[in-house]
Amino acid sequence: MHNPRHTYLERWVRLSPDKPTGTVYVLGTELSLDVSGSAPVGATSFDVWGTAGVNLYIVHKGETLKIPSCVPRWPLETNIEAVITMDTPSIKVNSDKVRISYYKDNGKGAMAQALLHLTCVEISLDVDTSRSGTVNRKAKNKRKWTWGPEGKGAILLVNCDRDYLSAKDMDNQDKKVESYADLKDMSLMILTTCGPEGIFDDYRLVLHVSASDHDKVGVFHAKGGKKLHQFKHILGPGTLSYLVEHDGFKEKNFYVEGLSFPDVDFSGLVSFHITLLENPSEGLPDVPIFNDTVVFRMAPWIMTPNTLQPISVYICSVKSNADFVADVSKLAVKAGCKLIICPEQENRGDRWIQDEMEFGYVQAPQKGFPVVFDSPRNGMLNDFPFKGVLGPDFGYVKREPANKKTVSSLDSFGNLEVSPPVTVRGKQYPLGRILIGSYFPSFQGNNMVKVVRDFLYAQKVQLPVELYSDWLVVGHVDEFLTFVPAPDRKGFRLLLASPTACYRLLKQKEEEGHGEALMFEGVKKSKEVSIKKMLSDQTLRNTNHYYQKCIDWNRDILKEELGLTEDDIIDIPQLFRRSPTAGKAVAYFPDLVNMLVLGKYLGIPKPFGPIIHEQCCLEKEVCRLLEPLGLSCTFIDDFETYHENLGEIHCGTNVRRKPFSFKWWNVIP
């Protein structure tokens, strides 16, 4: 037998034998009648009758029977219930009725009757729960948001771009709809109401947002049309509820925008409710008799690894780097990328564009767009992400501590990288894992500021891995690692800077009779040094032995946290030296792993290694290691313009890449 409770929300209704009771029935619910409470003294049994539009059930001793049934009367017991459902909205107010007749012992005539007048209405708040790009009508389980390919629940974009070019701030800061493009960044929420004319005059319908969420969202409603000036801001910061007008329209469209990304104090989940209120007595507050709830999750900010296709390369034009810009431009052309040059009047002499910002994106089923994350570094490039990148379908987000004195070099975004997709002991990370550098666990040092770390962890879909980078003067993870695409295995290789590999190569060249070959030959301001002399420099060897241990610590973490084996790692020859002022490590020659990765095209710092048989032996070794993967190595001179300023090509460039084809909501965090 059909049990209405399997699918319906229940509401208790009290009746009276003295006068008829009237109420509204909302499609998709069930009414449980207070049979015992309205019974007169002495009544021992009852029967139930209803008009054709009403489905009646008796629930007795765990069984559910549809009325009419073979049982003429039912015993009046505390554990017996009469339950009502209806299937279609009423045409007239109070057009359907239910009557309960009470009997004493075996008496033929009813000793009392309780009458219920019913009006069936439809009230439904609907969103894109199936994540298909269109609103799903009358979906079930709208109150829950679940992850994974079988998951349900709607998605909201933080409306952090600037579609209206003359606007001064992001679109979600103005409580206005300035353009139709702005509407497309919002998620549609549809309220459906249907019932006989006049029924809602005696009830109030209120759309409201949870008190904890009102500052995370904005809601717009177009009253009477779709012209921009007709879109009114009805819910958001400081406004928790909106009284829905009964204007004769069966459907009302609401447009919802996100104001805040998930963070340490915000899970990313936001609930909206539509509540039907009745006023049983003048001068007393309204009473809720129905509620429908939908839940959205704010789309997280997602980083893009080197294995994704590059779209555009950003670079700063400063004094003396014209040749470098030209070389990077040629590489971008090869890779089919657009080159975007930040001119000197905008960068004010600050060339470290990787450190200033990180490109990512947000995505919902109906659309997505790139979002630049502005670092708390705040160098001379400080204004560029907001003034030069934020725009139509290009969002912006920033996190910085209240006390800006706590910001260190580790808060620059050369210290923020992301791995390609990995599987770790059966756990999948289809969007990769974020990598950030911090200090060695056993002693105090620099760390990425809490507001940035909290933000990165709160996005959930690229769970961060913390590495040890504070052994370096600058302290960035991009100084000792990078990822390059590969046609086999996991689809990539991890490249790690390796003093051991460098000493092995130099020793081999010395044994081949090239001990007098010179490092830094022809480089201005840098003293030439032979292979033999480098190998005999015990201080250099001792410090690099220590630096190798620092890198090995990170190697072990990366193998553990990314599920890598030795076959997934390539050691790139590299030496470091101890800075006499800071006491930490800087690259001895241009840092080969600090490269620009544009698909198969690599822009690698020219190391100026010993020339053997008319070829730099370091360049030859890097080509030997990487070219079998189908990669093309271009060595670019960044010695004076970047290397001598403690950075390299990756530090001086930035890349926007295509988003993952994998949808983030299919992740199982």
XYZ file of C-alpha atoms in Angstrom:
669
model
C 0.000 0.000 0.000
C 1.243 3.525 -0.795
C 2.664 5.314 2.201
C 2.560 9.097 1.736
C 5.284 9.538 4.321
C 7.918 8.191 1.972
C 7.829 11.393 -0.067
C 5.973 14.134 1.817
C 6.658 16.714 4.511
C 4.151 16.439 7.364
C 2.055 19.163 9.017
C -0.194 18.613 12.023
C -3.699 20.118 11.779
C -6.042 20.535 14.747
C -9.821 20.282 14.152
C -12.912 21.356 16.098
C -16.397 19.751 16.296
C -17.797 23.186 17.119
C -16.988 24.996 13.863
C -15.338 24.234 10.479
C -11.577 24.635 10.234
C -9.991 26.079 7.070
C -6.401 25.626 5.926
C -4.134 25.602 2.920
C -2.629 22.381 1.628
C 0.705 22.803 -0.209
C 1.475 20.300 -2.957
C 4.179 17.857 -1.910
C 3.258 17.870 1.776
C 0.899 15.795 3.925
C -1.560 16.911 6.561
C -1.908 14.759 9.660
C -5.305 15.364 11.285
C -5.647 15.544 15.060
C -8.359 12.897 15.210
C -8.173 12.275 18.972
C -7.810 15.905 19.994
C -11.093 16.961 18.382
C -13.106 13.955 19.609
C -15.972 14.641 22.018
C -16.032 12.955 25.426
C -17.370 9.417 25.195
C -16.535 8.858 21.500
C -15.048 5.408 20.807
C -14.769 5.283 17.003
C -14.753 7.476 13.899
C -14.949 7.439 10.141
C -13.491 9.791 7.514
C -14.962 11.153 4.269
C -13.447 13.526 1.726
C -14.274 15.152 -1.607
C -12.849 13.788 -4.846
C -9.743 16.012 -4.835
C -8.488 14.611 -1.528
C -6.450 11.438 -0.926
C -7.238 9.991 2.518
C -5.189 7.456 4.459
C -5.497 5.834 7.868
C -2.221 4.945 9.607
C -2.888 2.284 12.254
C -0.522 -0.171 13.938
C 2.229 0.445 11.394
C -0.022 -0.064 8.341
C -1.296 2.561 5.923
C -4.711 2.049 4.301
C -6.271 4.231 1.633
C -9.840 5.449 2.265
C -12.398 4.241 1.364
C -11.476 0.798 2.652
C -13.271 -2.304 3.871
C -13.155 -0.981 7.446
C -16.283 1.163 8.031
C -15.182 2.685 11.348
C -11.879 3.020 13.148
C -11.227 2.704 16.883
C -10.400 5.991 18.543
C -6.919 5.199 19.838
C -3.933 7.431 20.498
C -1.774 5.690 17.904
C -4.183 6.153 14.970
C -3.818 8.912 12.390
C -5.794 10.274 9.441
C -3.495 11.617 6.729
C -4.332 13.815 3.720
C -2.550 14.485 0.428
C -3.734 16.284 -2.720
C -2.549 16.163 -6.322
C -3.594 19.396 -8.094
C -4.072 23.043 -7.078
C -7.653 24.052 -6.254
C -9.699 26.174 -8.672
C -11.691 27.813 -5.862
C -10.937 28.647 -2.227
C -12.196 25.943 0.209
C -13.440 23.803 -2.688
C -12.337 20.525 -1.061
C -13.536 19.162 2.257
C -12.802 16.424 4.780
C -15.301 15.329 7.441
C -14.591 13.226 10.512
C -17.678 11.687 12.176
C -17.445 10.462 15.793
C -19.494 7.563 17.244
C -20.178 6.238 20.702
C -19.884 2.469 21.090
C -21.986 0.921 18.289
C -24.370 3.823 17.803
C -25.669 4.337 14.282
C -25.759 8.118 14.228
C -22.711 10.364 14.602
C -22.532 12.091 17.956
C -20.317 14.888 16.506
C -18.559 15.920 13.315
C -15.395 17.922 12.610
C -15.185 19.617 9.207
C -12.020 20.728 7.392
C -12.112 23.107 4.386
C -9.100 22.706 2.106
C -7.510 24.848 -0.581
C -4.639 23.218 -2.494
C -1.814 25.514 -3.664
C 1.563 24.962 -5.255
C 4.608 26.668 -3.749
C 8.059 25.615 -4.935
C 11.478 27.237 -4.776
C 13.702 25.720 -7.459
C 17.339 25.937 -8.553
C 19.738 23.947 -10.729
C 20.124 21.040 -8.308
C 21.291 18.618 -11.041
C 24.102 20.986 -12.163
C 22.946 20.805 -15.772
C 22.764 24.552 -16.416
C 18.956 24.728 -16.168
C 16.626 24.958 -13.170
C 15.122 21.634 -12.055
C 11.437 21.809 -11.168
C 10.077 20.110 -8.052
C 13.393 18.394 -7.333
C 13.704 16.297 -4.190
C 16.360 16.685 -1.489
C 16.898 20.376 -2.296
C 17.994 21.028 1.279
C 21.215 19.006 0.944
C 24.365 19.660 -1.098
C 26.443 16.603 -1.964
C 29.785 16.139 -3.749
C 30.657 13.748 -6.553
C 29.332 12.648 -9.966
C 26.022 11.572 -8.367
C 25.886 14.653 -6.150
C 23.067 17.207 -6.059
C 22.902 20.880 -5.164
C 23.122 24.214 -6.936
C 26.255 26.290 -7.524
C 26.875 29.997 -7.123
C 29.642 32.118 -8.618
C 31.294 34.905 -6.658
C 30.407 37.791 -8.972
C 33.897 39.266 -8.676
C 34.444 40.460 -12.247
C 33.670 43.932 -13.652
C 31.372 43.645 -16.684
C 30.485 47.357 -16.669
C 33.760 49.017 -17.659
C 33.032 52.400 -16.068
C 32.302 50.771 -12.689
C 34.822 51.475 -9.946
C 34.668 48.087 -8.251
C 33.672 44.460 -8.752
C 30.104 43.756 -9.852
C 29.069 42.295 -6.501
C 29.938 45.484 -4.602
C 27.221 47.798 -5.950
C 23.766 46.209 -5.311
C 22.887 46.965 -8.939
C 22.531 45.093 -12.210
C 24.588 47.276 -14.538
C 24.511 45.035 -17.621
C 22.930 41.872 -18.974
C 26.422 40.324 -18.870
C 26.276 40.871 -15.105
C 23.095 38.761 -14.917
C 24.849 35.863 -16.640
C 27.291 35.656 -13.712
C 24.353 34.969 -11.387
C 22.402 31.780 -10.702
C 18.666 31.608 -11.395
C 16.228 30.757 -8.585
C 12.561 30.359 -9.552
C 9.601 30.680 -7.185
C 6.448 28.970 -8.478
C 3.097 29.770 -6.829
C -0.248 28.483 -8.064
C -3.686 28.547 -6.449
C -7.149 30.074 -6.706
C -7.453 33.849 -6.963
C -7.310 35.607 -3.643
C -5.978 32.691 -1.580
C -2.659 34.429 -0.863
C -4.454 37.561 0.391
C -4.895 35.822 3.731
C -1.332 34.486 3.885
C 2.136 35.964 3.600
C 4.898 34.449 1.501
C 8.418 35.385 2.628
C 11.725 34.676 0.853
C 14.574 34.737 3.348
C 18.213 33.822 3.789
C 19.806 32.293 6.868
C 21.121 34.909 9.296
C 24.669 33.547 9.009
C 24.604 33.878 5.196
C 23.128 37.315 4.464
C 26.527 38.953 3.919
C 27.651 36.185 1.536
C 25.012 36.665 -1.188
C 22.942 39.218 -3.074
C 19.548 38.544 -4.686
C 17.871 40.571 -7.432
C 14.245 40.437 -8.600
C 12.939 41.953 -11.823
C 9.584 43.510 -10.993
C 7.277 43.656 -13.971
C 9.855 43.252 -16.722
C 13.419 42.550 -17.751
C 14.839 46.045 -18.210
C 17.961 46.661 -16.139
C 16.403 49.407 -14.017
C 13.616 46.988 -12.996
C 16.029 44.642 -11.224
C 15.808 45.442 -7.527
C 18.230 44.256 -4.851
C 15.984 42.419 -2.374
C 18.283 40.265 -0.197
C 21.867 40.613 0.915
C 23.992 42.319 3.559
C 21.627 43.731 6.183
C 18.479 42.427 4.444
C 17.489 38.930 5.519
C 13.898 38.673 4.228
C 11.643 39.806 1.400
C 7.837 39.784 1.351
C 6.814 38.302 -1.994
C 4.139 40.326 -3.757
C 1.063 38.594 -5.188
C 1.068 40.184 -8.625
C -0.723 37.447 -10.562
C 2.449 35.911 -12.017
C 2.773 32.172 -11.443
C 6.574 32.294 -11.655
C 9.017 34.786 -10.218
C 12.667 34.797 -11.256
C 15.339 35.706 -8.731
C 19.012 36.146 -9.656
C 21.549 35.210 -6.999
C 25.166 36.423 -6.907
C 27.955 35.347 -4.614
C 29.785 37.936 -2.520
C 32.337 35.784 -0.682
C 34.578 32.845 -1.463
C 34.716 29.930 0.977
C 37.033 30.818 3.841
C 37.972 29.824 7.372
C 34.675 31.219 8.711
C 32.471 30.304 5.725
C 31.871 26.751 4.482
C 30.655 28.010 1.106
C 27.106 26.725 1.665
C 24.205 29.196 1.522
C 20.522 28.358 2.108
C 17.430 30.207 0.889
C 13.940 29.570 2.254
C 10.409 30.354 1.101
C 7.979 30.308 4.035
C 4.166 30.523 3.987
C 2.810 32.351 7.022
C -0.757 32.503 8.301
C -2.190 34.912 10.838
C -4.692 33.079 13.019
C -5.477 36.072 15.266
C -5.332 39.834 14.931
C -2.508 41.423 16.875
C -0.475 38.216 17.141
C 2.584 37.229 15.089
C 2.242 35.128 11.953
C 2.687 31.368 12.198
C 4.690 29.387 9.601
C 2.743 26.539 7.994
C 5.067 25.627 5.083
C 8.733 25.990 4.198
C 10.755 25.096 1.108
C 14.565 25.338 1.194
C 17.280 25.287 -1.455
C 21.028 25.258 -0.912
C 23.861 26.639 -3.027
C 27.601 26.068 -2.731
C 29.905 28.918 -3.651
C 32.250 27.900 -6.458
C 35.837 27.700 -5.152
C 38.843 29.489 -6.632
C 40.810 26.874 -8.597
C 44.480 27.008 -9.620
C 45.776 25.699 -12.960
C 48.945 23.527 -13.198
C 51.641 23.641 -15.891
C 50.058 20.681 -17.674
C 47.039 22.748 -18.744
C 47.103 24.592 -22.072
C 48.459 28.148 -21.833
C 46.288 31.026 -23.101
C 48.303 34.156 -22.359
C 51.691 35.105 -20.909
C 52.109 38.215 -18.749
C 55.444 40.002 -18.497
C 56.704 43.389 -17.289
C 58.642 45.777 -19.467
C 61.338 47.495 -17.393
C 64.629 49.242 -18.132
C 67.191 46.899 -19.701
C 64.926 43.835 -20.210
C 63.892 44.451 -23.869
C 65.880 41.419 -25.090
C 64.307 39.219 -22.434
C 60.802 40.395 -23.396
C 61.610 39.707 -27.075
C 62.820 36.170 -26.268
C 59.721 35.377 -24.206
C 57.564 36.850 -26.979
C 59.094 34.447 -29.525
C 58.417 31.514 -27.207
C 54.798 32.641 -26.711
C 54.316 32.816 -30.492
C 55.650 29.237 -30.834
C 53.232 28.051 -28.163
C 50.293 29.933 -29.706
C 49.903 32.207 -26.661
C 48.982 35.849 -26.436
C 51.686 38.023 -24.834
C 50.447 40.727 -22.460
C 53.080 43.310 -21.519
C 52.642 45.374 -18.378
C 54.311 48.707 -19.259
C 56.719 50.512 -16.963
C 54.239 53.261 -16.085
C 52.040 50.521 -14.584
C 54.709 48.269 -13.032
C 56.827 51.206 -11.758
C 60.009 49.177 -12.151
C 58.661 46.030 -10.458
C 59.395 43.054 -12.742
C 58.264 40.225 -10.437
C 54.821 39.601 -11.904
C 54.691 35.979 -10.730
C 55.030 37.151 -7.148
C 52.261 39.747 -7.404
C 49.407 37.478 -8.491
C 48.194 33.969 -9.321
C 45.684 33.090 -12.030
C 42.851 30.680 -11.350
C 39.200 30.400 -12.259
C 35.665 29.845 -10.980
C 33.091 27.623 -12.629
C 29.362 26.936 -12.491
C 27.337 24.713 -14.861
C 26.097 27.732 -16.812
C 29.438 29.561 -17.093
C 32.872 30.225 -15.638
C 35.590 32.857 -15.845
C 39.225 33.414 -14.802
C 39.933 35.037 -11.434
C 43.223 36.659 -10.450
C 44.314 36.187 -6.823
C 46.208 39.314 -5.719
C 48.991 38.519 -3.254
C 49.569 40.505 -0.033
C 53.108 41.247 -1.299
C 52.110 44.762 -2.419
C 55.198 45.802 -4.376
C 55.176 48.473 -7.054
C 52.962 46.136 -9.119
C 50.343 46.343 -6.373
C 47.664 48.063 -8.480
C 48.092 45.954 -11.619
C 45.833 42.976 -10.764
C 42.927 45.285 -9.864
C 43.442 47.979 -12.489
C 45.012 45.947 -15.291
C 43.460 42.472 -15.012
C 39.995 42.824 -13.418
C 37.418 43.370 -16.167
C 34.538 41.772 -18.089
C 34.472 38.040 -17.253
C 37.785 38.377 -15.402
C 37.404 38.282 -11.633
C 39.553 39.457 -8.745
C 40.135 38.302 -5.170
C 42.603 39.414 -2.496
C 43.520 38.373 1.030
C 45.897 40.337 3.229
C 46.503 40.451 6.985
C 45.348 43.356 9.121
C 48.951 43.869 10.198
C 50.852 44.267 6.936
C 54.175 44.100 8.791
C 53.662 40.335 9.126
C 53.951 39.896 5.331
C 57.197 38.220 4.260
C 58.733 36.993 1.014
C 56.923 33.675 1.551
C 53.633 35.519 0.859
C 54.654 36.230 -2.723
C 53.014 33.865 -5.168
C 56.224 32.395 -6.528
C 55.665 30.452 -3.306
C 52.265 29.217 -4.497
C 52.154 26.394 -7.038
C 49.820 23.515 -7.874
C 50.504 19.951 -8.959
C 48.820 18.242 -11.900
C 46.044 15.728 -11.047
C 47.279 12.869 -8.840
C 45.982 9.775 -7.053
C 47.421 9.119 -3.597
C 46.852 5.684 -2.053
C 43.507 5.400 -3.860
C 42.424 8.963 -3.031
C 41.917 11.033 -6.178
C 42.871 14.696 -6.532
C 41.538 15.328 -10.063
C 42.415 19.038 -9.837
C 45.850 18.478 -8.296
C 47.106 19.781 -4.951
C 48.277 23.272 -4.029
C 51.925 23.562 -2.927
C 53.082 26.272 -0.535
C 56.435 26.800 1.147
C 56.996 27.409 4.843
C 59.664 26.902 7.488
C 61.175 23.633 8.689
C 58.891 22.022 11.308
C 61.481 21.937 14.073
C 62.302 25.641 14.318
C 60.686 29.043 13.990
C 60.913 30.865 10.675
C 58.824 32.535 8.026
C 55.434 31.189 7.016
C 52.740 32.177 4.544
C 50.315 34.529 6.353
C 47.301 32.869 7.956
C 44.653 34.685 5.886
C 46.126 33.343 2.632
C 46.686 29.823 3.999
C 43.139 29.734 5.423
C 41.719 30.846 2.067
C 43.626 28.164 0.145
C 42.573 25.369 2.522
C 38.925 26.534 2.497
C 38.582 26.003 -1.270
C 38.671 22.233 -0.486
C 39.143 20.909 -4.033
C 42.987 21.231 -4.191
C 44.028 20.311 -0.649
C 47.351 22.112 0.049
C 50.681 20.429 0.731
C 53.149 22.409 2.839
C 56.806 22.235 1.842
C 60.015 23.577 3.393
C 61.283 26.605 1.449
C 62.661 28.861 4.185
C 66.204 27.538 3.547
C 66.269 29.916 0.560
C 66.807 33.678 0.826
C 63.686 34.382 -1.240
C 61.991 31.238 0.093
C 59.787 30.236 -2.866
C 58.879 26.713 -3.927
C 59.413 27.647 -7.606
C 63.148 27.911 -6.851
C 63.549 24.147 -6.460
C 60.622 22.509 -8.278
C 58.370 22.641 -11.315
C 56.129 20.304 -13.306
C 56.306 19.613 -17.032
C 53.847 17.714 -19.224
C 54.768 14.167 -20.295
C 53.140 11.747 -22.757
C 53.331 8.741 -20.440
C 52.852 7.589 -16.854
C 50.877 10.196 -14.883
C 50.977 12.788 -17.676
C 53.752 14.843 -16.078
C 57.175 14.813 -14.466
C 58.243 16.627 -11.323
C 61.532 18.448 -11.872
C 63.643 18.994 -8.760
C 66.792 21.094 -8.498
C 69.660 18.759 -7.603
C 73.142 19.720 -6.358
C 74.035 15.984 -6.348
C 73.166 15.664 -10.051
C 75.198 18.790 -10.786
C 78.308 17.534 -8.987
C 77.952 14.193 -10.738
C 77.861 15.934 -14.133
C 80.821 18.207 -13.326
C 82.875 15.278 -12.003
C 82.115 13.340 -15.184
C 83.287 16.276 -17.341
C 86.478 16.620 -15.309
C 87.191 12.903 -15.736
C 86.668 13.349 -19.488
C 89.495 15.934 -19.448
C 87.457 19.148 -19.348
C 88.452 20.331 -15.863
C 89.602 23.696 -17.191
C 86.280 24.473 -18.969
C 84.853 27.689 -17.541
C 81.557 28.549 -15.887
C 80.178 32.081 -16.610
C 82.374 32.525 -19.667
C 81.645 35.908 -21.266
C 79.210 36.997 -18.544
C 79.695 40.564 -17.361
C 80.074 41.185 -13.632
C 80.567 37.483 -12.934
C 83.943 35.901 -12.353
C 84.714 32.904 -14.541
C 85.430 29.692 -12.655
C 86.658 26.316 -13.916
C 85.038 22.945 -13.307
C 88.169 21.894 -11.404
C 87.955 24.905 -9.090
C 84.234 24.400 -8.404
C 84.867 20.752 -7.532
C 87.709 21.662 -5.167
C 85.708 24.400 -3.371
C 84.930 22.538 -0.158
C 82.749 25.308 1.306
C 80.553 25.291 -1.818
C 80.365 21.503 -1.675
C 79.444 21.434 2.034
C 76.691 24.020 1.688
C 75.247 22.205 -1.340
C 75.327 18.961 0.584
C 73.076 20.697 3.139
C 70.838 22.214 0.444
C 70.431 18.785 -1.122
C 69.167 17.517 2.237
C 66.606 20.369 2.298
C 65.432 19.414 -1.201
C 65.375 15.729 -0.253
C 63.077 16.520 2.683
C 60.683 18.096 0.177
C 61.173 15.175 -2.216
C 59.940 12.788 0.464
C 56.918 14.984 1.235
C 56.047 15.260 -2.461
C 56.328 11.509 -2.994
C 54.110 10.877 0.020
C 51.497 13.598 -0.608
C 51.315 13.361 -4.413
C 51.679 9.587 -4.671
C 54.879 9.808 -6.739
C 57.647 7.289 -7.327
C 61.252 7.943 -8.366
C 60.230 7.336 -12.003
C 57.976 10.418 -11.803
C 60.883 12.691 -10.779
C 63.716 14.132 -12.856
C 66.741 15.646 -11.101
C 67.889 18.823 -12.826
C 71.539 19.793 -12.142
C 71.704 22.924 -9.987
C 74.048 24.486 -7.438
C 73.247 27.041 -4.761
C 75.500 29.312 -2.744
C 75.155 30.817 0.699
C 74.248 34.491 0.679
C 76.832 36.391 2.762
C 74.166 38.839 3.973
C 71.106 36.640 4.573
C 72.915 33.391 5.394
C 70.498 31.347 3.279
C 70.646 29.882 -0.221
C 70.561 31.620 -3.610
C 71.126 30.039 -7.019
C 74.843 29.774 -7.896
C 74.028 29.943 -11.604
C 70.627 30.742 -13.220
C 68.093 28.403 -11.651
C 67.142 25.878 -14.317
C 63.867 24.658 -12.749
C 62.574 28.239 -12.485
C 61.316 27.921 -16.037
C 58.342 29.053 -18.098
C 56.202 26.080 -19.217
C 54.012 26.708 -22.284
C 52.766 23.290 -23.339
C 55.764 21.443 -24.795
C 57.742 24.685 -25.106
C 60.014 25.453 -22.149
C 61.663 28.825 -21.548
C 64.643 27.890 -19.336
C 67.143 30.300 -17.719
C 70.420 30.161 -19.661
C 72.880 28.725 -17.098
C 76.172 29.873 -18.712
C 77.727 26.535 -17.834
C 81.106 25.220 -19.022
C 81.358 25.067 -22.833
C 82.438 21.620 -24.017
C 82.551 20.824 -27.746
C 80.934 24.228 -28.427
C 77.926 23.483 -26.227
C 77.064 24.354 -22.621
C 77.248 21.052 -20.768
C 74.393 22.050 -18.438
C 72.117 22.889 -21.376
C 73.051 19.628 -23.074
C 72.210 17.652 -19.934
C 68.832 19.365 -19.493
C 67.969 18.649 -23.142
C 69.034 15.019 -22.677
C 66.689 14.701 -19.715
C 63.653 16.522 -21.135
C 63.622 16.161 -24.922
C 62.698 12.428 -24.828
C 59.377 13.593 -23.285
C 58.654 15.578 -26.462
C 59.615 18.874 -24.806
C 61.360 21.713 -26.632
C 64.023 23.539 -24.578
C 64.743 27.220 -25.277
C 67.437 28.788 -23.073
C 66.826 32.480 -22.408
C 69.401 34.887 -20.984
C 67.983 36.383 -17.772
C 71.354 36.739 -15.997
C 71.634 40.496 -15.492
C 67.948 41.362 -15.562
C 66.601 38.666 -13.235
C 69.206 36.211 -11.892
C 71.380 38.909 -10.306
C 68.217 40.229 -8.621
C 67.553 36.784 -7.067
C 64.904 35.609 -9.534
C 64.566 33.915 -12.909
C 62.173 33.485 -15.843
C 59.290 31.972 -13.874
C 59.505 34.777 -11.304
C 59.328 37.383 -14.083
C 56.400 35.900 -16.028
C 52.872 34.705 -15.337
C 50.579 32.423 -17.337
C 46.814 32.191 -17.622
C 45.762 28.687 -18.620
C 42.621 26.900 -19.777
C 40.458 25.533 -16.958
C 40.263 21.816 -16.234
C 37.679 19.907 -18.278
C 36.928 18.062 -15.019
C 34.135 19.790 -13.076
C 35.105 20.638 -9.512
C 31.736 19.555 -8.066
C 32.541 15.972 -9.105
C 35.458 15.933 -6.641
C 35.054 13.861 -3.472
C 37.007 16.007 -0.934
